[in-house]
Tab-separated table of C-alpha atoms and ligand atoms in Angstrom:
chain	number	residue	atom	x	y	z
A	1	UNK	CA	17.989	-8.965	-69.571
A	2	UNK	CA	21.370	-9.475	-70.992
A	3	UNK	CA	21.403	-6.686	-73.298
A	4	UNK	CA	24.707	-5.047	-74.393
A	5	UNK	CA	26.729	-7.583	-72.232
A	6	UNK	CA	29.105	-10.085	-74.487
A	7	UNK	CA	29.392	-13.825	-72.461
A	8	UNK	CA	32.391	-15.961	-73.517
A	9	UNK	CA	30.896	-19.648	-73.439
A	10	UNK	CA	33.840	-22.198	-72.762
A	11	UNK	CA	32.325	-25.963	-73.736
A	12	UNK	CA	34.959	-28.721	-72.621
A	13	UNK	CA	35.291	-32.398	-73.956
A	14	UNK	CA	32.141	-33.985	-71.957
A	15	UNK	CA	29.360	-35.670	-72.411
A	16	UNK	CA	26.885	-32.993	-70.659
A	17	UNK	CA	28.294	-30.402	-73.813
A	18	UNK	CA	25.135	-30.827	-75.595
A	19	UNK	CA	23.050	-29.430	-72.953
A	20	UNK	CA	24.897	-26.112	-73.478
A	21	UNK	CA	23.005	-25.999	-76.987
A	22	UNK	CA	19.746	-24.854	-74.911
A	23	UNK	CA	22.184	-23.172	-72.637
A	24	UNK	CA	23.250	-20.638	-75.669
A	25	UNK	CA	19.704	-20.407	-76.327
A	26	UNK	CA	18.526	-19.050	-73.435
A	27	UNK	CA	21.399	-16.609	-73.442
A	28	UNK	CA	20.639	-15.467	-76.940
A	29	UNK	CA	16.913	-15.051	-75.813
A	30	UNK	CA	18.275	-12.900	-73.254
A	31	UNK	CA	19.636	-10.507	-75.823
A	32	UNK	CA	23.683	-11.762	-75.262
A	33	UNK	CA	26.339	-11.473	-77.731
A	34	UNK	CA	27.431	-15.206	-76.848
A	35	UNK	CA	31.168	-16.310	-77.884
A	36	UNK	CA	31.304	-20.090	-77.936
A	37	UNK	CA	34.803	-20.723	-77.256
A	38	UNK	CA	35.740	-24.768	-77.518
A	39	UNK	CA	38.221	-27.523	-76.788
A	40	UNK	CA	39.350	-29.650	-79.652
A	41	UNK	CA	37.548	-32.558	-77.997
A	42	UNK	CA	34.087	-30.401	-77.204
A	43	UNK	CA	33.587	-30.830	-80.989
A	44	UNK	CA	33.533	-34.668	-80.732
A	45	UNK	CA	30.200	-34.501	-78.476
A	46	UNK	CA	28.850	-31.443	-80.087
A	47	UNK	CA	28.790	-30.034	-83.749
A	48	UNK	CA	31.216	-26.723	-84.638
A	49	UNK	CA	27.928	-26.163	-87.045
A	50	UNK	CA	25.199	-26.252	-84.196
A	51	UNK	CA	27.186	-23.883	-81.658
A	52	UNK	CA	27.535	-21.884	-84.457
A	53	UNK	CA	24.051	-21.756	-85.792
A	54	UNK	CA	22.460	-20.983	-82.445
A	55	UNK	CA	25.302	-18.412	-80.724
A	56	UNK	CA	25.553	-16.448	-84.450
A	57	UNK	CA	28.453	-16.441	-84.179
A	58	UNK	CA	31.929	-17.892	-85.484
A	59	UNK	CA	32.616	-21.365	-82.951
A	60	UNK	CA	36.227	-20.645	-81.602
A	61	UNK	CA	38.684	-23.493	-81.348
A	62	UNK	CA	41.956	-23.170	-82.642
A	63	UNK	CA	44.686	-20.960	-80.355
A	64	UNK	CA	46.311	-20.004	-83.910
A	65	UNK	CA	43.740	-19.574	-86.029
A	66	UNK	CA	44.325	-16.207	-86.551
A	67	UNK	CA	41.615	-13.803	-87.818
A	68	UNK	CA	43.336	-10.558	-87.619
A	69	UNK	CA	46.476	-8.800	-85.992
A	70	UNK	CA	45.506	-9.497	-82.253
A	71	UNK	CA	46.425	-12.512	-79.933
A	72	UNK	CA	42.991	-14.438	-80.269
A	73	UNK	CA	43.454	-15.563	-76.455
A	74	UNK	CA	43.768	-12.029	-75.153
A	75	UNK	CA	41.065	-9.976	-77.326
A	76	UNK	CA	38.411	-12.455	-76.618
A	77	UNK	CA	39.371	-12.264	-72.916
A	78	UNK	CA	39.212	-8.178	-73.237
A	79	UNK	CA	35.655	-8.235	-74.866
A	80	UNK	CA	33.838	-10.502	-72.710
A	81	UNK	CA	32.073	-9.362	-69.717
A	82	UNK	CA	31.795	-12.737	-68.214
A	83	UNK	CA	33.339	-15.572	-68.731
A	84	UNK	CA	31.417	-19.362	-67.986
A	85	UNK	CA	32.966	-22.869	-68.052
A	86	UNK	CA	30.364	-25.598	-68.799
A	87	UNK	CA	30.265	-28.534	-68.893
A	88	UNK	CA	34.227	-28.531	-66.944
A	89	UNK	CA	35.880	-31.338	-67.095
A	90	UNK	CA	38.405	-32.346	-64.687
A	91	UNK	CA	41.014	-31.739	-67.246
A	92	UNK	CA	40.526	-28.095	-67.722
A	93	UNK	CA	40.167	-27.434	-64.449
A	94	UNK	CA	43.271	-28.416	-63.347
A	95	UNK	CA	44.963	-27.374	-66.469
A	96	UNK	CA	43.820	-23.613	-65.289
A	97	UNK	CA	44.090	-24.165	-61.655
A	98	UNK	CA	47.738	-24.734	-63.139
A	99	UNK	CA	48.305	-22.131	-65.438
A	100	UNK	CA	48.408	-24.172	-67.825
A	101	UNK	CA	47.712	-22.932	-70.988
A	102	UNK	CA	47.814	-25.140	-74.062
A	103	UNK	CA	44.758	-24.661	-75.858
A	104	UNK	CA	42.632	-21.531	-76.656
A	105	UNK	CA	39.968	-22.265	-74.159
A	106	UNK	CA	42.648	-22.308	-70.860
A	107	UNK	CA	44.870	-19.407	-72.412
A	108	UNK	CA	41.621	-17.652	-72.622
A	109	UNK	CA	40.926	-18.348	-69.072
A	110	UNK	CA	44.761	-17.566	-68.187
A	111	UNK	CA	44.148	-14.097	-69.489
A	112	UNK	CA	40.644	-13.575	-67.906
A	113	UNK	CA	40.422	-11.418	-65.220
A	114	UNK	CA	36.677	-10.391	-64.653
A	115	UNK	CA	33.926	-13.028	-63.443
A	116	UNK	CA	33.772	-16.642	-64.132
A	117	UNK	CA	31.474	-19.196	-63.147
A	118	UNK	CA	32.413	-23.086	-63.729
A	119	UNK	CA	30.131	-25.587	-64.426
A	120	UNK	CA	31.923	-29.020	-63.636
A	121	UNK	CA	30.311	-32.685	-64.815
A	122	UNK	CA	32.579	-35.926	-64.279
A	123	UNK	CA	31.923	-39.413	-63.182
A	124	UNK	CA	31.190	-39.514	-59.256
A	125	UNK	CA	34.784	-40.745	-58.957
A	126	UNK	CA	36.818	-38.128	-60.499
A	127	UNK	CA	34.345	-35.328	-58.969
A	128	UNK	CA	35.402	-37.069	-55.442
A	129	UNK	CA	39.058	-37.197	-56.095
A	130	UNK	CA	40.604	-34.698	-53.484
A	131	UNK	CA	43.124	-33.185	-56.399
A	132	UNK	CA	40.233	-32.172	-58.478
A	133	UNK	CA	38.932	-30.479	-55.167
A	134	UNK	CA	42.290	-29.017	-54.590
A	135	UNK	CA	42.527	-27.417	-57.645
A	136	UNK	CA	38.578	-26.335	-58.237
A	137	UNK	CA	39.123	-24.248	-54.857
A	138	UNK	CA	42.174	-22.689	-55.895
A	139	UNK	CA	40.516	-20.897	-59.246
A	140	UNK	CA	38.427	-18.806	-56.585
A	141	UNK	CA	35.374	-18.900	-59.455
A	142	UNK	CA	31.804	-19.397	-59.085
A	143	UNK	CA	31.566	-23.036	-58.696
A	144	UNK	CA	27.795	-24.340	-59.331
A	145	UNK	CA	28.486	-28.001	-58.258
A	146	UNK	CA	27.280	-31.249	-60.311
A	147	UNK	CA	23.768	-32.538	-59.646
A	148	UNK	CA	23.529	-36.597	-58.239
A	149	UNK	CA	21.663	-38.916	-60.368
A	150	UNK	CA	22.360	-41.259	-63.506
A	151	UNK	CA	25.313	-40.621	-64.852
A	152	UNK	CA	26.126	-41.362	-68.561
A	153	UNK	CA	29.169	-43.878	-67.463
A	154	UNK	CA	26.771	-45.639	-65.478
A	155	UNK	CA	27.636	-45.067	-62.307
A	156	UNK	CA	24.556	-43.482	-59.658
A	157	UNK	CA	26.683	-40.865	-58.026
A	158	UNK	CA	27.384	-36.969	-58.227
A	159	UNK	CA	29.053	-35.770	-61.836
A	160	UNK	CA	25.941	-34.825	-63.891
A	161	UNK	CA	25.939	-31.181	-64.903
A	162	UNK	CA	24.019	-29.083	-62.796
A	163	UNK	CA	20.751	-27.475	-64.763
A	164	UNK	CA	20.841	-25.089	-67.516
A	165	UNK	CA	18.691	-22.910	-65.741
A	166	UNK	CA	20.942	-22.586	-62.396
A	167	UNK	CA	23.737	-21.658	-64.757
A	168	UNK	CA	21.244	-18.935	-66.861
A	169	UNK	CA	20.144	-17.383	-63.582
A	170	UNK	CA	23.762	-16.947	-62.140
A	171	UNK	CA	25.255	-15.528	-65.306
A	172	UNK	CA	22.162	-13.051	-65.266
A	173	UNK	CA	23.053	-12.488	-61.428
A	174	UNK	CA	26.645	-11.745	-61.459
A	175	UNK	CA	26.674	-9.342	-64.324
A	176	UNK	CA	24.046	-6.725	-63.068
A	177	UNK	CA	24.710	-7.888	-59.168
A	178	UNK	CA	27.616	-5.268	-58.481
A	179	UNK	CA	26.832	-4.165	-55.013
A	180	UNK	CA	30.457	-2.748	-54.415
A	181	UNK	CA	30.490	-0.341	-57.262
A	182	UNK	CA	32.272	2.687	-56.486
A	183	UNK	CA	33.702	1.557	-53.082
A	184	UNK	CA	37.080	1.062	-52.389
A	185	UNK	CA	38.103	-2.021	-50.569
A	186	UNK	CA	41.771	-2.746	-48.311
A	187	UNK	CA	42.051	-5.942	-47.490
A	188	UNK	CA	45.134	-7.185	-45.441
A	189	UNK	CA	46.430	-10.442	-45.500
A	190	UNK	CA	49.029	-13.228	-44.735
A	191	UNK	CA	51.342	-13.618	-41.291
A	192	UNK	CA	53.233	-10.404	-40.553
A	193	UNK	CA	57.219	-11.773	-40.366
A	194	UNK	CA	59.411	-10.318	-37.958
A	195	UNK	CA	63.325	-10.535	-38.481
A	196	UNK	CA	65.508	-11.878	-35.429
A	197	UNK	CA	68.508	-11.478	-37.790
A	198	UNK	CA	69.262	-11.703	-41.436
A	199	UNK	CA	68.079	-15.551	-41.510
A	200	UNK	CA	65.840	-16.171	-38.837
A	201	UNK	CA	62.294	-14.517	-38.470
A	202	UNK	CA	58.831	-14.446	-36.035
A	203	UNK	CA	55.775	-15.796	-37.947
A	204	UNK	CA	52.454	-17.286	-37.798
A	205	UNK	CA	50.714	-20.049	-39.496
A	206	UNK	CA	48.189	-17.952	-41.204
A	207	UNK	CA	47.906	-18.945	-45.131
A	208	UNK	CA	46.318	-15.367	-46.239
A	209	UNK	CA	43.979	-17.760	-47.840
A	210	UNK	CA	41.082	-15.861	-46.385
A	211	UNK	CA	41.535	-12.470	-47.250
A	212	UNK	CA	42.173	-13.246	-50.597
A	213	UNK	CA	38.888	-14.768	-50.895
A	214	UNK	CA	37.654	-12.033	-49.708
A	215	UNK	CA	39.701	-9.658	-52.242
A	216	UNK	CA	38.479	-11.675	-55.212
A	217	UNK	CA	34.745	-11.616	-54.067
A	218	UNK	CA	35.143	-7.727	-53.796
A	219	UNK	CA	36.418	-7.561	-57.177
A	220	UNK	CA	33.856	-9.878	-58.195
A	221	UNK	CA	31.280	-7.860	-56.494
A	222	UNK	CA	32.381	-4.837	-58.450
A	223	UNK	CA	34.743	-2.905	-55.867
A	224	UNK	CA	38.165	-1.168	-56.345
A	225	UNK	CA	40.270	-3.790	-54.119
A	226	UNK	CA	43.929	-2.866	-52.565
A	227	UNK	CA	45.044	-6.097	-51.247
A	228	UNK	CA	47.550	-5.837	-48.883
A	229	UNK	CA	49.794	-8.730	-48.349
A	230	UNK	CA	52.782	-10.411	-46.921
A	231	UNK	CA	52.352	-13.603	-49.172
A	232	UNK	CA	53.011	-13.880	-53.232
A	233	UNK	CA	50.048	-13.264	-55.373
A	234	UNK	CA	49.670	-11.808	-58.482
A	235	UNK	CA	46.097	-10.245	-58.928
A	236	UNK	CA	44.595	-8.010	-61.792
A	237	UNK	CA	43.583	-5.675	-58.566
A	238	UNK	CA	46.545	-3.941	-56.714
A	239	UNK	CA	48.593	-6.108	-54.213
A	240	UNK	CA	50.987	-4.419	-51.900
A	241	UNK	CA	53.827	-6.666	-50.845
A	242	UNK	CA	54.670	-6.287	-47.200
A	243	UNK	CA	56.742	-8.177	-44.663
A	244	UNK	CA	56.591	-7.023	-40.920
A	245	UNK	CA	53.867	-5.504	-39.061
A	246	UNK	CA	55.211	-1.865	-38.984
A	247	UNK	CA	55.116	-2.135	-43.050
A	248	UNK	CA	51.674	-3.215	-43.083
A	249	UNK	CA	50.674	0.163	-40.435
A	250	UNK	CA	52.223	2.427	-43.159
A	251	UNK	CA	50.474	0.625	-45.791
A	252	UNK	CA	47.442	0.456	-44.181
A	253	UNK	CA	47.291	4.145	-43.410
A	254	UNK	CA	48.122	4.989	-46.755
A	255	UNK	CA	45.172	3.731	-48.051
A	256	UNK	CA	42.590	4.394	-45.325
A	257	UNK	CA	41.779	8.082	-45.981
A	258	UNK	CA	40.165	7.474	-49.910
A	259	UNK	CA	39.168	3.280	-48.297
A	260	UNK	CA	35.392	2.870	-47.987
A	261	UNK	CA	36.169	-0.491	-45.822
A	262	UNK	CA	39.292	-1.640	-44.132
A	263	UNK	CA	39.096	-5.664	-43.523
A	264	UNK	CA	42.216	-6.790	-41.384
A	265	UNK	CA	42.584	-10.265	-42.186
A	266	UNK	CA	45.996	-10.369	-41.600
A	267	UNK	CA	47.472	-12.271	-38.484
A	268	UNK	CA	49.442	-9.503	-37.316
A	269	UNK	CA	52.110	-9.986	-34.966
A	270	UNK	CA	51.919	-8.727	-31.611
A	271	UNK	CA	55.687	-8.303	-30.928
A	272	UNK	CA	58.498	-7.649	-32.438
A	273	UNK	CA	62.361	-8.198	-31.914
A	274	UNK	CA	64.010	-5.335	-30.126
A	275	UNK	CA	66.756	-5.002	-31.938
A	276	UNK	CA	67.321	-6.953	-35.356
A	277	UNK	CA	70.337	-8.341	-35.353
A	278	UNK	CA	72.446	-6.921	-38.419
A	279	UNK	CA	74.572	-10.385	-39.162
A	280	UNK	CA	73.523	-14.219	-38.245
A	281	UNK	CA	73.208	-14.463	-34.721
A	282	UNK	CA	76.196	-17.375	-33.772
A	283	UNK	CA	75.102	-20.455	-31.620
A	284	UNK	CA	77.340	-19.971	-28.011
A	285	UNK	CA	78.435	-22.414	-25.649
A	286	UNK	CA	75.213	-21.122	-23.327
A	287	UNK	CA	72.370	-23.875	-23.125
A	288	UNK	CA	69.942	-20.255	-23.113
A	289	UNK	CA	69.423	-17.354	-25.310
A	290	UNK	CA	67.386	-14.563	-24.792
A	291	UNK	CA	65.562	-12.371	-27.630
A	292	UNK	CA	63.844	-9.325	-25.849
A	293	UNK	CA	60.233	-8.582	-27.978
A	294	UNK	CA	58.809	-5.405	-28.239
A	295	UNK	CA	54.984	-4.370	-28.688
A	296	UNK	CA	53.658	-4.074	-31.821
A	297	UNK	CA	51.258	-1.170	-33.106
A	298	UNK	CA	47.746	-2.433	-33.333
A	299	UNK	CA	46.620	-1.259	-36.465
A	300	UNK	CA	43.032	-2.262	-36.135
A	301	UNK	CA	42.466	-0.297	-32.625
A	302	UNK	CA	44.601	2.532	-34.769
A	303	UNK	CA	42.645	2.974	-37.515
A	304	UNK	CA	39.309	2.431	-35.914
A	305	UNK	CA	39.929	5.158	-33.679
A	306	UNK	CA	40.742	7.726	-37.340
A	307	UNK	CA	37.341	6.137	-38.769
A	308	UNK	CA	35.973	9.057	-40.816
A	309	UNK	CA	32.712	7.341	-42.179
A	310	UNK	CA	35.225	3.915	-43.664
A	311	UNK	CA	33.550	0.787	-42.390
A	312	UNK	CA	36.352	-1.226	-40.408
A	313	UNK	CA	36.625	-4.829	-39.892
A	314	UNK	CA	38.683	-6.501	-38.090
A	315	UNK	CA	39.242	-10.490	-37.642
A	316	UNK	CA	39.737	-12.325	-33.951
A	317	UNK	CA	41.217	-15.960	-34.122
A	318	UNK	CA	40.724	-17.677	-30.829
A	319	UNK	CA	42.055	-20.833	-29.866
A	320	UNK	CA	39.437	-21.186	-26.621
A	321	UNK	CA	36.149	-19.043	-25.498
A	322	UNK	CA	35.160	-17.616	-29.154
A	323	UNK	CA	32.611	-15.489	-28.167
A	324	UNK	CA	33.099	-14.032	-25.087
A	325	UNK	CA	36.846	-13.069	-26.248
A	326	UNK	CA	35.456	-11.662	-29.315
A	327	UNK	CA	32.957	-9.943	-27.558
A	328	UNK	CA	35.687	-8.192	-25.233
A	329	UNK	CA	37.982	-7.665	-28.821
A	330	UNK	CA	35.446	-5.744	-30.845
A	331	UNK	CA	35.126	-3.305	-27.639
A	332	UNK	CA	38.991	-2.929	-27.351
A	333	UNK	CA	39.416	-2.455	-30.930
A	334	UNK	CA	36.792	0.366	-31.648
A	335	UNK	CA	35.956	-1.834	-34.918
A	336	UNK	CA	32.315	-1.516	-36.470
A	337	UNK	CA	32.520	-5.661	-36.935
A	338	UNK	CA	34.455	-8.441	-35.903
A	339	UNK	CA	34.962	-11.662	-37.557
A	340	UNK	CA	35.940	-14.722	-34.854
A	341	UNK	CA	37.116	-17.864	-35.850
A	342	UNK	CA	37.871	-20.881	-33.651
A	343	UNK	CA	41.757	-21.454	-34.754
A	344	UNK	CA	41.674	-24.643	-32.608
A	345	UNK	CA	39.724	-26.688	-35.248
A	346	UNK	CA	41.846	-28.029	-38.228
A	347	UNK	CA	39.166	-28.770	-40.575
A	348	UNK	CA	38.812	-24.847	-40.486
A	349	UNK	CA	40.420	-21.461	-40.596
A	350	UNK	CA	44.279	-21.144	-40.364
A	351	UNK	CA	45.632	-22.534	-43.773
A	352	UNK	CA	42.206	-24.594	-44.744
A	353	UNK	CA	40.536	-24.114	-47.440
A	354	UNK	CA	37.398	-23.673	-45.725
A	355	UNK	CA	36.290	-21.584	-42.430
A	356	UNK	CA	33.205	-20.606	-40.163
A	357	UNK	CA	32.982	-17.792	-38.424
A	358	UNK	CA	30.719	-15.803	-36.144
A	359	UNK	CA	30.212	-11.951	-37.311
A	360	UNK	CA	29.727	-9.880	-34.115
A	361	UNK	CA	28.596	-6.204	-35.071
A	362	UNK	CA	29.354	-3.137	-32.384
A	363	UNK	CA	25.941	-2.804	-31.706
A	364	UNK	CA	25.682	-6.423	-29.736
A	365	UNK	CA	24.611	-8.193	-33.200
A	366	UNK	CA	25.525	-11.618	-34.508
A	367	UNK	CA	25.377	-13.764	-37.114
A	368	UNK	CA	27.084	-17.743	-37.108
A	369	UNK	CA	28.173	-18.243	-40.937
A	370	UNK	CA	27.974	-22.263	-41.563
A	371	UNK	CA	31.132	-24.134	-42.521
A	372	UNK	CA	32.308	-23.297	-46.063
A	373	UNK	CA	34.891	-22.828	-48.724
A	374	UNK	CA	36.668	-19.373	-48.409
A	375	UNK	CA	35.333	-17.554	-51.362
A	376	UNK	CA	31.140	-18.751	-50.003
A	377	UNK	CA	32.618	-17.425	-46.463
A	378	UNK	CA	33.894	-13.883	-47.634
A	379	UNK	CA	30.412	-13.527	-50.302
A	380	UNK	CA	28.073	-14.250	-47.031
A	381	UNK	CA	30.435	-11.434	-45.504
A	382	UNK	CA	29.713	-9.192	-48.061
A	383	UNK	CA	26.214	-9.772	-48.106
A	384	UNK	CA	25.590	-9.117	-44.533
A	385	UNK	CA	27.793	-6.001	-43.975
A	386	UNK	CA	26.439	-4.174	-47.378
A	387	UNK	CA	23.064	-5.791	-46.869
A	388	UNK	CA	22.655	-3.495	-43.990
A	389	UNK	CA	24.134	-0.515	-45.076
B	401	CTP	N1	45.681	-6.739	-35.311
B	401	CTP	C1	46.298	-5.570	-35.672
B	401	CTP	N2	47.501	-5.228	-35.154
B	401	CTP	C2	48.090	-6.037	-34.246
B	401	CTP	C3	47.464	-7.245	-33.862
B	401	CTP	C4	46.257	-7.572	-34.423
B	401	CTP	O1	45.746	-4.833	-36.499
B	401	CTP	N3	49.250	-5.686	-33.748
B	401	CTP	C5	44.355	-7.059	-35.884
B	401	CTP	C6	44.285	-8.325	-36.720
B	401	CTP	O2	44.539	-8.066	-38.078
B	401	CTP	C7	42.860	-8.772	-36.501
B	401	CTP	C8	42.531	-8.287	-35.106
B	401	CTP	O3	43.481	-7.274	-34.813
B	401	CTP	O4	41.974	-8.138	-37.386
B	401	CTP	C9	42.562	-9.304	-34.007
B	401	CTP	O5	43.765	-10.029	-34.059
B	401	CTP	P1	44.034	-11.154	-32.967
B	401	CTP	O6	45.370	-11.752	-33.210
B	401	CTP	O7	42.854	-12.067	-32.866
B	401	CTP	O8	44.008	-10.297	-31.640
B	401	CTP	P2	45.094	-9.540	-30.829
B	401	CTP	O9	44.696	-8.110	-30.752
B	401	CTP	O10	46.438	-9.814	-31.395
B	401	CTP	O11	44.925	-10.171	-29.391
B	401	CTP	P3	45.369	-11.642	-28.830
B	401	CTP	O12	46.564	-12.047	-29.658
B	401	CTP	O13	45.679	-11.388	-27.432
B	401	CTP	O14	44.176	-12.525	-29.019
């Protein structure tokens, strides 16, 4: 099953580490070239000798225990085609959500740019604590949440690492589950900004934290991703930079003829400032000012009407009537689907970490997607748009 494929097996300093033992066993059963990659304080639960014995291979450990000429950190990260975190502790994870890197384990992860699943186990307490939370989202890997039961503290409560099995099948899952191979994927995201003058601007409130879920699960899911943004990220996929709504047409366009899928999750703004002012517009002795706002292009409606076989998706946030104003959107727009969320609710969409949304297809079709984190949303996306292709 896992022939040919090399999995780099992080263990972290917790109690569930000797579960992994079977864990490396199944792996090896499968055929895997498993590299057991630890932190200093794995080896006080589990035995250098024992990971060693069952991967067959040398335990890794020490950031400069150097073997040969290359950076440990970054070779390992080059070889592996998967990369899975168990047990997690709450340490690690926030040392990576971070960046920090200062042990071979994180810099490994630092450096890792393909797939990785994360396998936390904690007491109930720390597993609850909203900063672990916080920074578990913000890795945008394959979480496969702790299991309720006894815990080894003592404490009855959610911490214990989920089973061996759960983390056997989705390692086996995500490395031959590539469904985007070959396809070439533009995602926009972010608020477009609009300059009044050289210090003031028109925004939104929109995060962008949705379409980079999205461009992560497509890169995940084994597409060529062009993420184009007006927010900061810095992605192993390409990320064009763009500021007002005119930039994002021209970068849009110049992607769409090779684009299999356009997905504008961008809050685009609808006008623009006439004129931008060239120097700092100066406060009068007027109680009024007046800024005069021209229309901007609607790249969506654009593009959907130059659709040449590219599946286009657009997104519709509504503050009141979801589905009848989506319903009227997708037909205005010309897009195959339409993703509406309800921008009203706060424990959802604009700048949460989690959304649901209702995917409306041109045909009439829909599907409600349950509330969820981000990266769940965009993978249930993906599924149902390439599920029917
Ligand atoms: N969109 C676009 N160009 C614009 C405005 C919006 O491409 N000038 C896209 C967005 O990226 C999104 C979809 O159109 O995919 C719907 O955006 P939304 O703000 O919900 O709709 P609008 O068309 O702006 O209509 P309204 O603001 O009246 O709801």
């Amino acid at each position: 099953m896992l022939s040919g494929k090399t999995i780099l097996l992080g263990i972290t300093g917790g109690i569930a580490s000797y579960k992994i033992c079977e864990l490396i066993r199944m792996y090896k059963r499968a055929n895997a070239n498993v590299q057991v990659v630890c932190t200093p304080n794995a080896l006080n639960f589990v035995t250098k000798l024992t990971l060693q014995t069952l991967s067959k291979n040398n335990v890794a450990v020490e950031e400069f225990d150097i073997k040969n000429y290359n950076p440990e950190h970054i070779s390992f990260a080059d070889k592996a085609d998967i990369m899975v975190i168990a047990p997690a502790t709450a340490n690690t994870i926030s040392k990576i959500a971070t960046g920090l890197a200062d042990n071979l384990l994180t810099s490994i992860a630092c450096a890792f740019t393909k797939s990785v699943i994360i396998a936390p186990a904690m007491n109930c307490n720390m597993w609850e604590n909203p900063v672990i939370q916080e920074n578990l989202r913000k890795l945008h890997y394959t979480i496969l949440k702790p299991e309720s039961g006894y815990l080894a503290c003592g404490y009855l409560g959610k911490g214990r690492l989920c089973k061996i099995e759960k983390i056997f099948d989705k390692t086996v899952e995500l490395l031959n589950y590539k469904p985007l191979t070959g396809k070439k994927i533009v995602i926009t995201s972010g608020g477009t900004i609009e300059d009044i003058d050289p210090v003031r601007y028109i925004s939104n409130y929109s995060s962008g934290k949705m379409g980079l879920a999205l461009a992560d699960t497509a890169k995940n899911l084994g597409a060529d991703v062009t993420l184009i943004t007006t927010k900061d990220v810095c992605k192993k996929y390409n990320v064009v930079k763009v500021k007002s709504a005119s930039d994002m047409k021209n970068a849009v366009e110049k992607e769409f003829n090779n684009a299999d899928c356009v997905i504008m999750a961008a809050a685009v703004a609808d006008y623009r400032v006439k004129e931008t002012a060239s120097q700092k517009i100066k406060k009068t002795d007027e109680d009024e000012i007046n800024i005069t706002l021209v229309k901007n292009p609607d790249i969506l409606k654009e593009i959907s009407a130059k659709k040449q076989g590219q599946i286009v998706i657009g997104f519709c946030a509504e503050s009141e009537n979801l589905i009848e104003n989506a319903k009227e959107k997708i037909a205005k727009k010309g897009c195959d689907y339409l993703i509406a969320n309800d921008i009203s609710r706060k424990d959802i969409g604009f700048s949460s970490d989690y959304n649901e949304v209702t995917i409306l297809d041109k045909n009439g079709g829909m599907k409600k997607l349950e509330r969820a984190d981000k990266m769940t949303i965009a993978h249930q996306i993906f599924e149902e748009i390439y599920g029917k292709e």
